[in-house]
mmCIF file of C-alpha atoms in Angstrom:
data_model
loop_
_atom_site.group_PDB
_atom_site.id
_atom_site.type_symbol
_atom_site.label_atom_id
_atom_site.label_comp_id
_atom_site.label_asym_id
_atom_site.label_seq_id
_atom_site.Cartn_x
_atom_site.Cartn_y
_atom_site.Cartn_z
ATOM 1 C CA UNK N 1 -74.894 261.022 5.297
ATOM 2 C CA UNK N 2 -74.374 264.700 6.060
ATOM 3 C CA UNK N 3 -77.108 267.295 5.749
ATOM 4 C CA UNK N 4 -75.525 268.713 2.596
ATOM 5 C CA UNK N 5 -76.084 265.449 0.792
ATOM 6 C CA UNK N 6 -72.423 264.536 0.390
ATOM 7 C CA UNK N 7 -71.514 260.865 0.377
ATOM 8 C CA UNK N 8 -68.945 260.002 3.007
ATOM 9 C CA UNK N 9 -66.036 258.015 1.505
ATOM 10 C CA UNK N 10 -65.553 254.432 2.525
ATOM 11 C CA UNK N 11 -62.246 253.000 3.741
ATOM 12 C CA UNK N 12 -59.604 252.738 1.039
ATOM 13 C CA UNK N 13 -57.684 249.512 1.048
ATOM 14 C CA UNK N 14 -54.181 248.953 -0.314
ATOM 15 C CA UNK N 15 -53.709 248.567 -4.037
ATOM 16 C CA UNK N 16 -53.852 244.968 -5.230
ATOM 17 C CA UNK N 17 -53.091 243.231 -8.494
ATOM 18 C CA UNK N 18 -56.279 242.314 -10.303
ATOM 19 C CA UNK N 19 -57.017 238.627 -10.667
ATOM 20 C CA UNK N 20 -56.944 237.248 -14.208
ATOM 21 C CA UNK N 21 -60.177 235.361 -13.546
ATOM 22 C CA UNK N 22 -63.255 237.119 -14.980
ATOM 23 C CA UNK N 23 -65.432 238.865 -12.434
ATOM 24 C CA UNK N 24 -69.148 238.160 -12.664
ATOM 25 C CA UNK N 25 -71.277 241.327 -12.478
ATOM 26 C CA UNK N 26 -73.736 241.493 -9.579
ATOM 27 C CA UNK N 27 -77.360 240.757 -10.194
ATOM 28 C CA UNK N 28 -79.429 243.748 -11.210
ATOM 29 C CA UNK N 29 -81.454 243.549 -8.030
ATOM 30 C CA UNK N 30 -78.274 244.062 -5.945
ATOM 31 C CA UNK N 31 -76.982 247.077 -7.866
ATOM 32 C CA UNK N 32 -79.338 249.436 -6.044
ATOM 33 C CA UNK N 33 -79.469 248.572 -2.352
ATOM 34 C CA UNK N 34 -81.873 250.356 0.033
ATOM 35 C CA UNK N 35 -80.069 253.234 1.687
ATOM 36 C CA UNK N 36 -78.964 252.181 5.160
ATOM 37 C CA UNK N 37 -76.196 253.680 7.315
ATOM 38 C CA UNK N 38 -75.649 250.287 9.003
ATOM 39 C CA UNK N 39 -75.117 248.409 5.729
ATOM 40 C CA UNK N 40 -71.341 247.901 5.676
ATOM 41 C CA UNK N 41 -71.447 246.381 2.204
ATOM 42 C CA UNK N 42 -73.027 249.527 0.768
ATOM 43 C CA UNK N 43 -69.856 251.477 0.007
ATOM 44 C CA UNK N 44 -69.437 253.995 -2.820
ATOM 45 C CA UNK N 45 -67.413 253.104 -5.881
ATOM 46 C CA UNK N 46 -64.312 255.302 -6.187
ATOM 47 C CA UNK N 47 -63.058 256.499 -9.578
ATOM 48 C CA UNK N 48 -60.037 258.719 -10.116
ATOM 49 C CA UNK N 49 -61.102 261.619 -12.344
ATOM 50 C CA UNK N 50 -60.000 265.056 -13.509
ATOM 51 C CA UNK N 51 -60.684 268.098 -11.320
ATOM 52 C CA UNK N 52 -62.262 270.836 -13.457
ATOM 53 C CA UNK N 53 -60.939 273.503 -11.056
ATOM 54 C CA UNK N 54 -57.178 272.793 -10.920
ATOM 55 C CA UNK N 55 -56.973 270.123 -13.667
ATOM 56 C CA UNK N 56 -55.241 267.618 -11.397
ATOM 57 C CA UNK N 57 -56.664 264.245 -10.483
ATOM 58 C CA UNK N 58 -59.352 264.060 -7.815
ATOM 59 C CA UNK N 59 -61.719 261.336 -6.668
ATOM 60 C CA UNK N 60 -65.317 260.693 -7.739
ATOM 61 C CA UNK N 61 -67.449 258.445 -5.535
ATOM 62 C CA UNK N 62 -70.594 256.847 -6.943
ATOM 63 C CA UNK N 63 -73.299 255.317 -4.799
ATOM 64 C CA UNK N 64 -76.158 253.377 -6.368
ATOM 65 C CA UNK N 65 -78.953 253.294 -3.846
ATOM 66 C CA UNK N 66 -82.714 252.922 -3.501
ATOM 67 C CA UNK N 67 -84.884 255.334 -1.526
ATOM 68 C CA UNK N 68 -87.606 253.403 0.366
ATOM 69 C CA UNK N 69 -91.076 253.975 -1.102
ATOM 70 C CA UNK N 70 -89.482 255.914 -3.971
ATOM 71 C CA UNK N 71 -87.058 254.673 -6.631
ATOM 72 C CA UNK N 72 -83.396 254.099 -7.515
ATOM 73 C CA UNK N 73 -80.983 257.040 -7.673
ATOM 74 C CA UNK N 74 -77.296 257.570 -8.364
ATOM 75 C CA UNK N 75 -75.374 259.783 -5.928
ATOM 76 C CA UNK N 76 -72.051 261.170 -7.148
ATOM 77 C CA UNK N 77 -69.548 263.106 -5.033
ATOM 78 C CA UNK N 78 -66.281 264.601 -6.310
ATOM 79 C CA UNK N 79 -63.481 265.948 -4.128
ATOM 80 C CA UNK N 80 -59.995 267.183 -4.957
ATOM 81 C CA UNK N 81 -57.295 266.946 -2.279
ATOM 82 C CA UNK N 82 -55.086 269.376 -4.213
ATOM 83 C CA UNK N 83 -57.339 272.452 -4.395
ATOM 84 C CA UNK N 84 -60.141 271.436 -2.016
ATOM 85 C CA UNK N 85 -62.865 271.748 -4.638
ATOM 86 C CA UNK N 86 -65.829 269.394 -4.194
ATOM 87 C CA UNK N 87 -69.184 268.806 -5.792
ATOM 88 C CA UNK N 88 -72.114 266.543 -4.965
ATOM 89 C CA UNK N 89 -75.182 265.768 -7.067
ATOM 90 C CA UNK N 90 -77.796 263.101 -7.626
ATOM 91 C CA UNK N 91 -79.381 261.676 -10.746
ATOM 92 C CA UNK N 92 -82.428 259.519 -11.183
ATOM 93 C CA UNK N 93 -81.539 256.010 -12.315
ATOM 94 C CA UNK N 94 -84.773 255.860 -14.301
ATOM 95 C CA UNK N 95 -86.443 257.914 -16.978
ATOM 96 C CA UNK N 96 -88.398 261.149 -16.798
ATOM 97 C CA UNK N 97 -91.797 260.259 -15.395
ATOM 98 C CA UNK N 98 -95.054 260.587 -17.328
ATOM 99 C CA UNK N 99 -96.343 263.208 -14.874
ATOM 100 C CA UNK N 100 -94.743 266.028 -12.946
ATOM 101 C CA UNK N 101 -94.928 266.010 -9.144
ATOM 102 C CA UNK N 102 -95.428 268.678 -6.490
ATOM 103 C CA UNK N 103 -94.667 267.979 -2.795
ATOM 104 C CA UNK N 104 -96.173 270.367 -0.227
ATOM 105 C CA UNK N 105 -94.840 269.745 3.274
ATOM 106 C CA UNK N 106 -96.031 271.575 6.386
ATOM 107 C CA UNK N 107 -93.069 271.618 8.780
ATOM 108 C CA UNK N 108 -94.337 271.655 12.351
ATOM 109 C CA UNK N 109 -91.407 270.399 14.434
ATOM 110 C CA UNK N 110 -87.702 269.591 14.483
ATOM 111 C CA UNK N 111 -88.397 266.005 13.428
ATOM 112 C CA UNK N 112 -89.651 267.299 10.083
ATOM 113 C CA UNK N 113 -86.259 268.962 9.477
ATOM 114 C CA UNK N 114 -84.704 265.485 9.322
ATOM 115 C CA UNK N 115 -86.984 264.195 6.554
ATOM 116 C CA UNK N 116 -85.036 262.792 3.641
ATOM 117 C CA UNK N 117 -85.278 264.814 0.419
ATOM 118 C CA UNK N 118 -84.344 264.009 -3.167
ATOM 119 C CA UNK N 119 -84.219 267.207 -5.216
ATOM 120 C CA UNK N 120 -83.316 266.966 -8.904
ATOM 121 C CA UNK N 121 -81.815 269.882 -10.802
ATOM 122 C CA UNK N 122 -85.145 270.419 -12.641
ATOM 123 C CA UNK N 123 -87.067 271.010 -9.400
ATOM 124 C CA UNK N 124 -88.154 274.394 -8.051
ATOM 125 C CA UNK N 125 -88.021 274.864 -4.254
ATOM 126 C CA UNK N 126 -90.284 277.417 -2.552
ATOM 127 C CA UNK N 127 -90.965 278.626 1.002
ATOM 128 C CA UNK N 128 -94.105 280.797 0.631
ATOM 129 C CA UNK N 129 -93.878 282.321 4.131
ATOM 130 C CA UNK N 130 -90.590 284.021 3.182
ATOM 131 C CA UNK N 131 -91.520 284.555 -0.483
ATOM 132 C CA UNK N 132 -88.364 282.525 -1.195
ATOM 133 C CA UNK N 133 -87.757 280.451 -4.341
ATOM 134 C CA UNK N 134 -84.854 278.449 -5.761
ATOM 135 C CA UNK N 135 -85.512 278.226 -9.527
ATOM 136 C CA UNK N 136 -85.096 275.059 -11.558
ATOM 137 C CA UNK N 137 -81.597 274.330 -12.920
ATOM 138 C CA UNK N 138 -80.002 276.870 -10.572
ATOM 139 C CA UNK N 139 -78.597 274.080 -8.368
ATOM 140 C CA UNK N 140 -77.376 270.556 -8.904
ATOM 141 C CA UNK N 141 -79.563 267.719 -7.725
ATOM 142 C CA UNK N 142 -79.044 266.600 -4.143
ATOM 143 C CA UNK N 143 -79.835 263.779 -1.720
ATOM 144 C CA UNK N 144 -80.235 265.638 1.550
ATOM 145 C CA UNK N 145 -82.714 266.580 4.288
ATOM 146 C CA UNK N 146 -85.076 269.502 4.775
ATOM 147 C CA UNK N 147 -82.451 271.110 6.999
ATOM 148 C CA UNK N 148 -79.832 270.360 4.370
ATOM 149 C CA UNK N 149 -81.878 272.227 1.752
ATOM 150 C CA UNK N 150 -82.050 275.293 3.980
ATOM 151 C CA UNK N 151 -78.322 275.079 4.788
ATOM 152 C CA UNK N 152 -77.588 274.832 1.084
ATOM 153 C CA UNK N 153 -79.664 277.955 0.404
ATOM 154 C CA UNK N 154 -77.881 279.823 3.212
ATOM 155 C CA UNK N 155 -74.454 278.820 1.856
ATOM 156 C CA UNK N 156 -75.423 279.960 -1.626
ATOM 157 C CA UNK N 157 -76.496 283.395 -0.364
ATOM 158 C CA UNK N 158 -73.431 283.820 1.886
ATOM 159 C CA UNK N 159 -71.003 282.853 -0.875
ATOM 160 C CA UNK N 160 -70.929 286.261 -2.618
ATOM 161 C CA UNK N 161 -71.657 288.452 0.404
ATOM 162 C CA UNK N 162 -68.048 289.782 0.750
ATOM 163 C CA UNK N 163 -68.181 291.050 -2.832
ATOM 164 C CA UNK N 164 -71.621 292.584 -2.326
ATOM 165 C CA UNK N 165 -70.527 294.377 0.857
ATOM 166 C CA UNK N 166 -67.698 296.004 -1.099
ATOM 167 C CA UNK N 167 -69.819 297.159 -4.059
ATOM 168 C CA UNK N 168 -73.503 297.007 -3.087
ATOM 169 C CA UNK N 169 -73.684 297.443 0.649
ATOM 170 C CA UNK N 170 -77.454 298.069 0.790
ATOM 171 C CA UNK N 171 -78.213 294.833 -1.074
ATOM 172 C CA UNK N 172 -75.771 292.910 1.108
ATOM 173 C CA UNK N 173 -77.523 294.168 4.244
ATOM 174 C CA UNK N 174 -80.931 293.013 2.978
ATOM 175 C CA UNK N 175 -79.487 289.595 2.128
ATOM 176 C CA UNK N 176 -77.969 289.380 5.620
ATOM 177 C CA UNK N 177 -81.436 290.028 7.075
ATOM 178 C CA UNK N 178 -82.907 287.309 4.861
ATOM 179 C CA UNK N 179 -80.192 284.836 5.869
ATOM 180 C CA UNK N 180 -81.147 285.408 9.510
ATOM 181 C CA UNK N 181 -84.769 284.522 8.671
ATOM 182 C CA UNK N 182 -83.624 281.315 6.929
ATOM 183 C CA UNK N 183 -81.552 280.333 9.959
ATOM 184 C CA UNK N 184 -84.530 280.958 12.245
ATOM 185 C CA UNK N 185 -86.572 278.473 10.191
ATOM 186 C CA UNK N 186 -84.312 275.659 11.389
ATOM 187 C CA UNK N 187 -85.569 276.150 14.955
ATOM 188 C CA UNK N 188 -89.196 275.732 13.783
ATOM 189 C CA UNK N 189 -90.508 278.359 16.173
ATOM 190 C CA UNK N 190 -93.666 278.386 14.045
ATOM 191 C CA UNK N 191 -94.893 276.095 11.214
ATOM 192 C CA UNK N 192 -93.850 276.886 7.662
ATOM 193 C CA UNK N 193 -94.348 275.308 4.220
ATOM 194 C CA UNK N 194 -91.801 273.701 1.908
ATOM 195 C CA UNK N 195 -92.848 273.124 -1.722
ATOM 196 C CA UNK N 196 -90.788 271.102 -4.203
ATOM 197 C CA UNK N 197 -92.218 271.226 -7.731
ATOM 198 C CA UNK N 198 -90.493 268.934 -10.237
ATOM 199 C CA UNK N 199 -91.795 268.568 -13.826
ATOM 200 C CA UNK N 200 -89.595 265.469 -14.302
ATOM 201 C CA UNK N 201 -91.462 263.663 -11.499
ATOM 202 C CA UNK N 202 -88.183 262.445 -9.958
ATOM 203 C CA UNK N 203 -87.986 264.529 -6.759
ATOM 204 C CA UNK N 204 -89.081 263.151 -3.392
ATOM 205 C CA UNK N 205 -89.849 264.079 0.227
ATOM 206 C CA UNK N 206 -89.848 261.280 2.776
ATOM 207 C CA UNK N 207 -93.031 260.121 4.451
ATOM 208 C CA UNK N 208 -91.810 258.749 7.819
ATOM 209 C CA UNK N 209 -95.184 257.078 8.347
ATOM 210 C CA UNK N 210 -95.162 255.158 5.043
ATOM 211 C CA UNK N 211 -97.078 253.216 3.917
ATOM 212 C CA UNK N 212 -99.634 255.093 6.055
ATOM 213 C CA UNK N 213 -100.860 258.525 4.992
ATOM 214 C CA UNK N 214 -98.866 261.564 6.071
ATOM 215 C CA UNK N 215 -101.159 264.407 7.158
ATOM 216 C CA UNK N 216 -98.359 266.955 6.827
ATOM 217 C CA UNK N 217 -97.462 266.003 3.241
ATOM 218 C CA UNK N 218 -99.549 266.576 0.121
ATOM 219 C CA UNK N 219 -98.370 264.952 -3.137
ATOM 220 C CA UNK N 220 -99.863 266.233 -6.399
ATOM 221 C CA UNK N 221 -99.188 264.754 -9.837
ATOM 222 C CA UNK N 222 -99.888 266.901 -12.874
ATOM 223 C CA UNK N 223 -99.561 267.007 -16.656
ATOM 224 C CA UNK N 224 -96.595 269.026 -17.870
ATOM 225 C CA UNK N 225 -97.037 272.091 -20.040
ATOM 226 C CA UNK N 226 -95.365 272.384 -23.438
ATOM 227 C CA UNK N 227 -92.882 274.845 -21.903
ATOM 228 C CA UNK N 228 -91.960 272.320 -19.202
ATOM 229 C CA UNK N 229 -91.486 269.580 -21.826
ATOM 230 C CA UNK N 230 -89.152 271.878 -23.750
ATOM 231 C CA UNK N 231 -87.281 272.727 -20.524
ATOM 232 C CA UNK N 232 -86.686 269.011 -19.934
ATOM 233 C CA UNK N 233 -85.562 268.492 -23.526
ATOM 234 C CA UNK N 234 -88.568 266.379 -24.452
ATOM 235 C CA UNK N 235 -90.046 266.391 -27.945
ATOM 236 C CA UNK N 236 -93.051 268.679 -27.736
ATOM 237 C CA UNK N 237 -95.961 267.348 -29.762
ATOM 238 C CA UNK N 238 -98.547 269.880 -30.828
ATOM 239 C CA UNK N 239 -102.064 268.871 -29.772
ATOM 240 C CA UNK N 240 -104.139 267.430 -32.606
ATOM 241 C CA UNK N 241 -106.862 270.035 -32.128
ATOM 242 C CA UNK N 242 -104.359 272.888 -32.438
ATOM 243 C CA UNK N 243 -102.884 271.316 -35.576
ATOM 244 C CA UNK N 244 -106.325 271.100 -37.186
ATOM 245 C CA UNK N 245 -107.016 274.705 -36.205
ATOM 246 C CA UNK N 246 -103.747 275.796 -37.829
ATOM 247 C CA UNK N 247 -104.719 274.028 -41.047
ATOM 248 C CA UNK N 248 -108.070 275.834 -41.089
ATOM 249 C CA UNK N 249 -106.445 279.228 -40.635
ATOM 250 C CA UNK N 250 -103.542 278.719 -43.015
ATOM 251 C CA UNK N 251 -103.527 279.023 -46.804
ATOM 252 C CA UNK N 252 -101.325 276.260 -48.206
ATOM 253 C CA UNK N 253 -99.430 276.794 -51.443
ATOM 254 C CA UNK N 254 -97.875 274.320 -53.868
ATOM 255 C CA UNK N 255 -96.420 274.490 -57.350
ATOM 256 C CA UNK N 256 -98.286 273.180 -60.393
ATOM 257 C CA UNK N 257 -98.640 273.848 -64.139
ATOM 258 C CA UNK N 258 -101.196 276.135 -65.773
ATOM 259 C CA UNK N 259 -103.968 274.077 -67.492
ATOM 260 C CA UNK N 260 -103.998 276.599 -70.379
ATOM 261 C CA UNK N 261 -100.343 277.376 -71.234
ATOM 262 C CA UNK N 262 -98.608 274.700 -69.134
ATOM 263 C CA UNK N 263 -96.343 277.339 -67.585
ATOM 264 C CA UNK N 264 -95.320 276.982 -63.915
ATOM 265 C CA UNK N 265 -98.070 278.339 -61.690
ATOM 266 C CA UNK N 266 -99.030 278.372 -58.052
ATOM 267 C CA UNK N 267 -102.143 276.835 -56.479
ATOM 268 C CA UNK N 268 -103.543 278.118 -53.190
ATOM 269 C CA UNK N 269 -105.530 275.712 -51.015
ATOM 270 C CA UNK N 270 -107.544 276.356 -47.854
ATOM 271 C CA UNK N 271 -109.618 274.108 -45.606
ATOM 272 C CA UNK N 272 -112.991 275.720 -44.801
ATOM 273 C CA UNK N 273 -115.687 274.524 -42.393
ATOM 274 C CA UNK N 274 -119.185 275.114 -43.813
ATOM 275 C CA UNK N 275 -121.586 275.732 -40.877
ATOM 276 C CA UNK N 276 -124.066 272.879 -40.353
ATOM 277 C CA UNK N 277 -122.428 270.923 -43.203
ATOM 278 C CA UNK N 278 -118.854 269.658 -43.450
ATOM 279 C CA UNK N 279 -115.343 270.699 -44.342
ATOM 280 C CA UNK N 280 -114.539 271.553 -47.957
ATOM 281 C CA UNK N 281 -111.263 272.346 -49.715
ATOM 282 C CA UNK N 282 -111.136 275.520 -51.817
ATOM 283 C CA UNK N 283 -108.409 275.542 -54.478
ATOM 284 C CA UNK N 284 -107.455 278.519 -56.670
ATOM 285 C CA UNK N 285 -104.805 278.587 -59.408
ATOM 286 C CA UNK N 286 -103.412 281.815 -60.875
ATOM 287 C CA UNK N 287 -101.039 281.817 -63.858
ATOM 288 C CA UNK N 288 -98.806 284.898 -64.065
ATOM 289 C CA UNK N 289 -97.782 283.918 -67.606
ATOM 290 C CA UNK N 290 -101.169 283.937 -69.363
ATOM 291 C CA UNK N 291 -103.425 285.311 -66.635
ATOM 292 C CA UNK N 292 -105.602 282.187 -66.450
ATOM 293 C CA UNK N 293 -107.538 281.785 -63.210
ATOM 294 C CA UNK N 294 -109.435 278.770 -61.941
ATOM 295 C CA UNK N 295 -111.368 278.057 -58.752
ATOM 296 C CA UNK N 296 -112.452 274.645 -57.550
ATOM 297 C CA UNK N 297 -114.227 273.319 -54.476
ATOM 298 C CA UNK N 298 -113.620 269.756 -53.347
ATOM 299 C CA UNK N 299 -115.235 267.840 -50.524
ATOM 300 C CA UNK N 300 -113.031 267.345 -47.504
ATOM 301 C CA UNK N 301 -114.480 263.869 -46.921
ATOM 302 C CA UNK N 302 -115.347 260.673 -48.763
ATOM 303 C CA UNK N 303 -118.267 260.001 -51.104
ATOM 304 C CA UNK N 304 -121.398 259.720 -48.956
ATOM 305 C CA UNK N 305 -123.277 256.401 -48.803
ATOM 306 C CA UNK N 306 -126.363 258.102 -50.302
ATOM 307 C CA UNK N 307 -126.868 260.753 -52.949
ATOM 308 C CA UNK N 308 -128.446 264.092 -52.064
ATOM 309 C CA UNK N 309 -131.182 266.067 -53.838
ATOM 310 C CA UNK N 310 -131.879 269.582 -52.554
ATOM 311 C CA UNK N 311 -134.970 271.433 -53.747
ATOM 312 C CA UNK N 312 -135.377 275.124 -52.872
ATOM 313 C CA UNK N 313 -138.485 277.192 -53.515
ATOM 314 C CA UNK N 314 -137.332 280.704 -54.429
ATOM 315 C CA UNK N 315 -140.005 283.097 -53.163
ATOM 316 C CA UNK N 316 -138.309 286.489 -52.729
ATOM 317 C CA UNK N 317 -135.034 288.297 -53.499
ATOM 318 C CA UNK N 318 -133.582 287.356 -50.082
ATOM 319 C CA UNK N 319 -133.232 283.792 -51.372
ATOM 320 C CA UNK N 320 -130.725 285.143 -53.898
ATOM 321 C CA UNK N 321 -128.285 285.888 -51.055
ATOM 322 C CA UNK N 322 -127.965 282.266 -50.018
ATOM 323 C CA UNK N 323 -124.543 280.750 -50.466
ATOM 324 C CA UNK N 324 -124.094 279.187 -53.898
ATOM 325 C CA UNK N 325 -127.001 280.976 -55.629
ATOM 326 C CA UNK N 326 -126.296 283.858 -58.150
ATOM 327 C CA UNK N 327 -129.022 283.525 -60.697
ATOM 328 C CA UNK N 328 -132.131 285.529 -61.488
ATOM 329 C CA UNK N 329 -133.307 288.682 -59.688
ATOM 330 C CA UNK N 330 -135.973 286.853 -57.680
ATOM 331 C CA UNK N 331 -138.961 288.627 -59.160
ATOM 332 C CA UNK N 332 -140.864 285.386 -59.670
ATOM 333 C CA UNK N 333 -141.249 282.175 -57.727
ATOM 334 C CA UNK N 334 -139.178 279.250 -58.965
ATOM 335 C CA UNK N 335 -137.766 275.935 -57.830
ATOM 336 C CA UNK N 336 -134.010 275.395 -57.738
ATOM 337 C CA UNK N 337 -133.026 271.708 -57.716
ATOM 338 C CA UNK N 338 -129.493 270.485 -57.059
ATOM 339 C CA UNK N 339 -128.909 266.741 -57.470
ATOM 340 C CA UNK N 340 -125.566 265.307 -56.335
ATOM 341 C CA UNK N 341 -125.088 261.513 -56.475
ATOM 342 C CA UNK N 342 -121.904 261.873 -54.370
ATOM 343 C CA UNK N 343 -123.870 263.518 -51.554
ATOM 344 C CA UNK N 344 -121.278 266.254 -51.031
ATOM 345 C CA UNK N 345 -123.094 269.350 -52.319
ATOM 346 C CA UNK N 346 -124.556 272.012 -50.080
ATOM 347 C CA UNK N 347 -127.166 274.755 -50.171
ATOM 348 C CA UNK N 348 -127.328 277.201 -47.287
ATOM 349 C CA UNK N 349 -130.147 276.784 -44.777
ATOM 350 C CA UNK N 350 -130.780 280.306 -43.455
ATOM 351 C CA UNK N 351 -132.897 278.880 -40.614
ATOM 352 C CA UNK N 352 -130.205 276.490 -39.349
ATOM 353 C CA UNK N 353 -130.127 274.606 -37.079
ATOM 354 C CA UNK N 354 -133.932 274.551 -37.578
ATOM 355 C CA UNK N 355 -135.502 273.101 -40.736
ATOM 356 C CA UNK N 356 -135.986 275.422 -43.724
ATOM 357 C CA UNK N 357 -139.702 275.463 -44.728
ATOM 358 C CA UNK N 358 -138.771 276.414 -48.310
ATOM 359 C CA UNK N 359 -136.080 273.782 -48.791
ATOM 360 C CA UNK N 360 -136.376 270.015 -49.097
ATOM 361 C CA UNK N 361 -133.355 267.729 -48.648
ATOM 362 C CA UNK N 362 -133.672 264.126 -49.860
ATOM 363 C CA UNK N 363 -131.173 261.286 -49.521
ATOM 364 C CA UNK N 364 -131.480 258.479 -52.035
ATOM 365 C CA UNK N 365 -129.742 255.313 -53.111
ATOM 366 C CA UNK N 366 -127.597 255.745 -56.223
ATOM 367 C CA UNK N 367 -128.303 253.862 -59.447
ATOM 368 C CA UNK N 368 -125.767 251.573 -61.071
ATOM 369 C CA UNK N 369 -124.992 254.229 -63.705
ATOM 370 C CA UNK N 370 -124.394 256.874 -61.035
ATOM 371 C CA UNK N 371 -122.009 254.563 -59.184
ATOM 372 C CA UNK N 372 -120.294 253.847 -62.508
ATOM 373 C CA UNK N 373 -119.843 257.561 -63.128
ATOM 374 C CA UNK N 374 -118.293 258.012 -59.689
ATOM 375 C CA UNK N 375 -115.993 255.009 -60.186
ATOM 376 C CA UNK N 376 -117.513 253.090 -57.300
ATOM 377 C CA UNK N 377 -118.570 249.907 -59.101
ATOM 378 C CA UNK N 378 -114.985 248.727 -59.627
ATOM 379 C CA UNK N 379 -113.808 249.806 -56.182
ATOM 380 C CA UNK N 380 -113.251 246.756 -53.984
ATOM 381 C CA UNK N 381 -112.989 247.264 -50.238
ATOM 382 C CA UNK N 382 -113.435 243.674 -49.056
ATOM 383 C CA UNK N 383 -110.888 240.883 -48.752
ATOM 384 C CA UNK N 384 -107.956 243.067 -47.649
ATOM 385 C CA UNK N 385 -108.001 242.001 -44.008
ATOM 386 C CA UNK N 386 -104.694 240.955 -42.451
ATOM 387 C CA UNK N 387 -103.869 237.322 -42.916
ATOM 388 C CA UNK N 388 -106.019 236.840 -46.069
ATOM 389 C CA UNK N 389 -104.184 235.949 -49.243
ATOM 390 C CA UNK N 390 -105.705 236.419 -52.727
ATOM 391 C CA UNK N 391 -107.141 233.307 -54.351
ATOM 392 C CA UNK N 392 -105.680 232.314 -57.713
#
């Protein structure tokens, strides 16, 4: 295997007539063989295919292999003998991983330049010491070495240098200086860092000491961001908390009929969180035909197990500012009692979260008549478990 990651072609035998006997496919375990230069049976499959450069037939070679201590990959290499165009790339034979991966390798000697590298097209390659980065999806995936990655970067920069020298000489000179720095890295005169960050989780840098720990290599797995999921073409699911927040901030609208003139009208609905209480739904209907307006507040939850009785002693005009109360001027002391068998009513506690000395909240068990009024007596919630059939 060359440093550029190309797959060397195997020997091509003479054409033979296929046997009429059916050929049994190899077992799945033998499709992906561990990569080994001495394995004579591990030869790429050759397929004649169209060259996208000259539109004549070239040759594609596919190699299904397994990277030790990593996973299965598919290496494909195309070459055209007519125009000389070639292309090499790798693909993971599995799915996108649940977590992204970041490899940070400290290169200290020439032996580190020979470490095997799998770089997918979604991976970003960085060398912080040179402030150098190869963005994701700017190169095809490759099965190569650390030195091969650097050679690939050098070739990519040198490719358009003749054009730059003709039109942008100053830029071409700076790129020439940078290419020299990249070439110096291959001698490893001083340590430098190679970072491969792949949101798909399918890139790899070899640990030559595996299964022992490699002190020069740090592997970090991380949760992808929504932007990275979108980059990989994954379905981005909005977090549940954000969805609930959107519902609280958004006024929903739906069509209905006016209760007065039965003309088409529009109802606005908003979910509101009452501090120190619960969520309620505020609904407002406005009829443009007859001008009828209606407002309604519904509990955002179920009927509570107990009813609620709230008793407030009104002692001064400030009590008139509490949510819900618009009654008398507050010139005399009075008791305001609100009794809700459903347990979903609310009266503001201005001392919250402390107890209000002028307000008493009682929870009580509903009577049969109160349950009847709420429609709870005929509501059956037992006997619906899976596997139970109704008795006749």
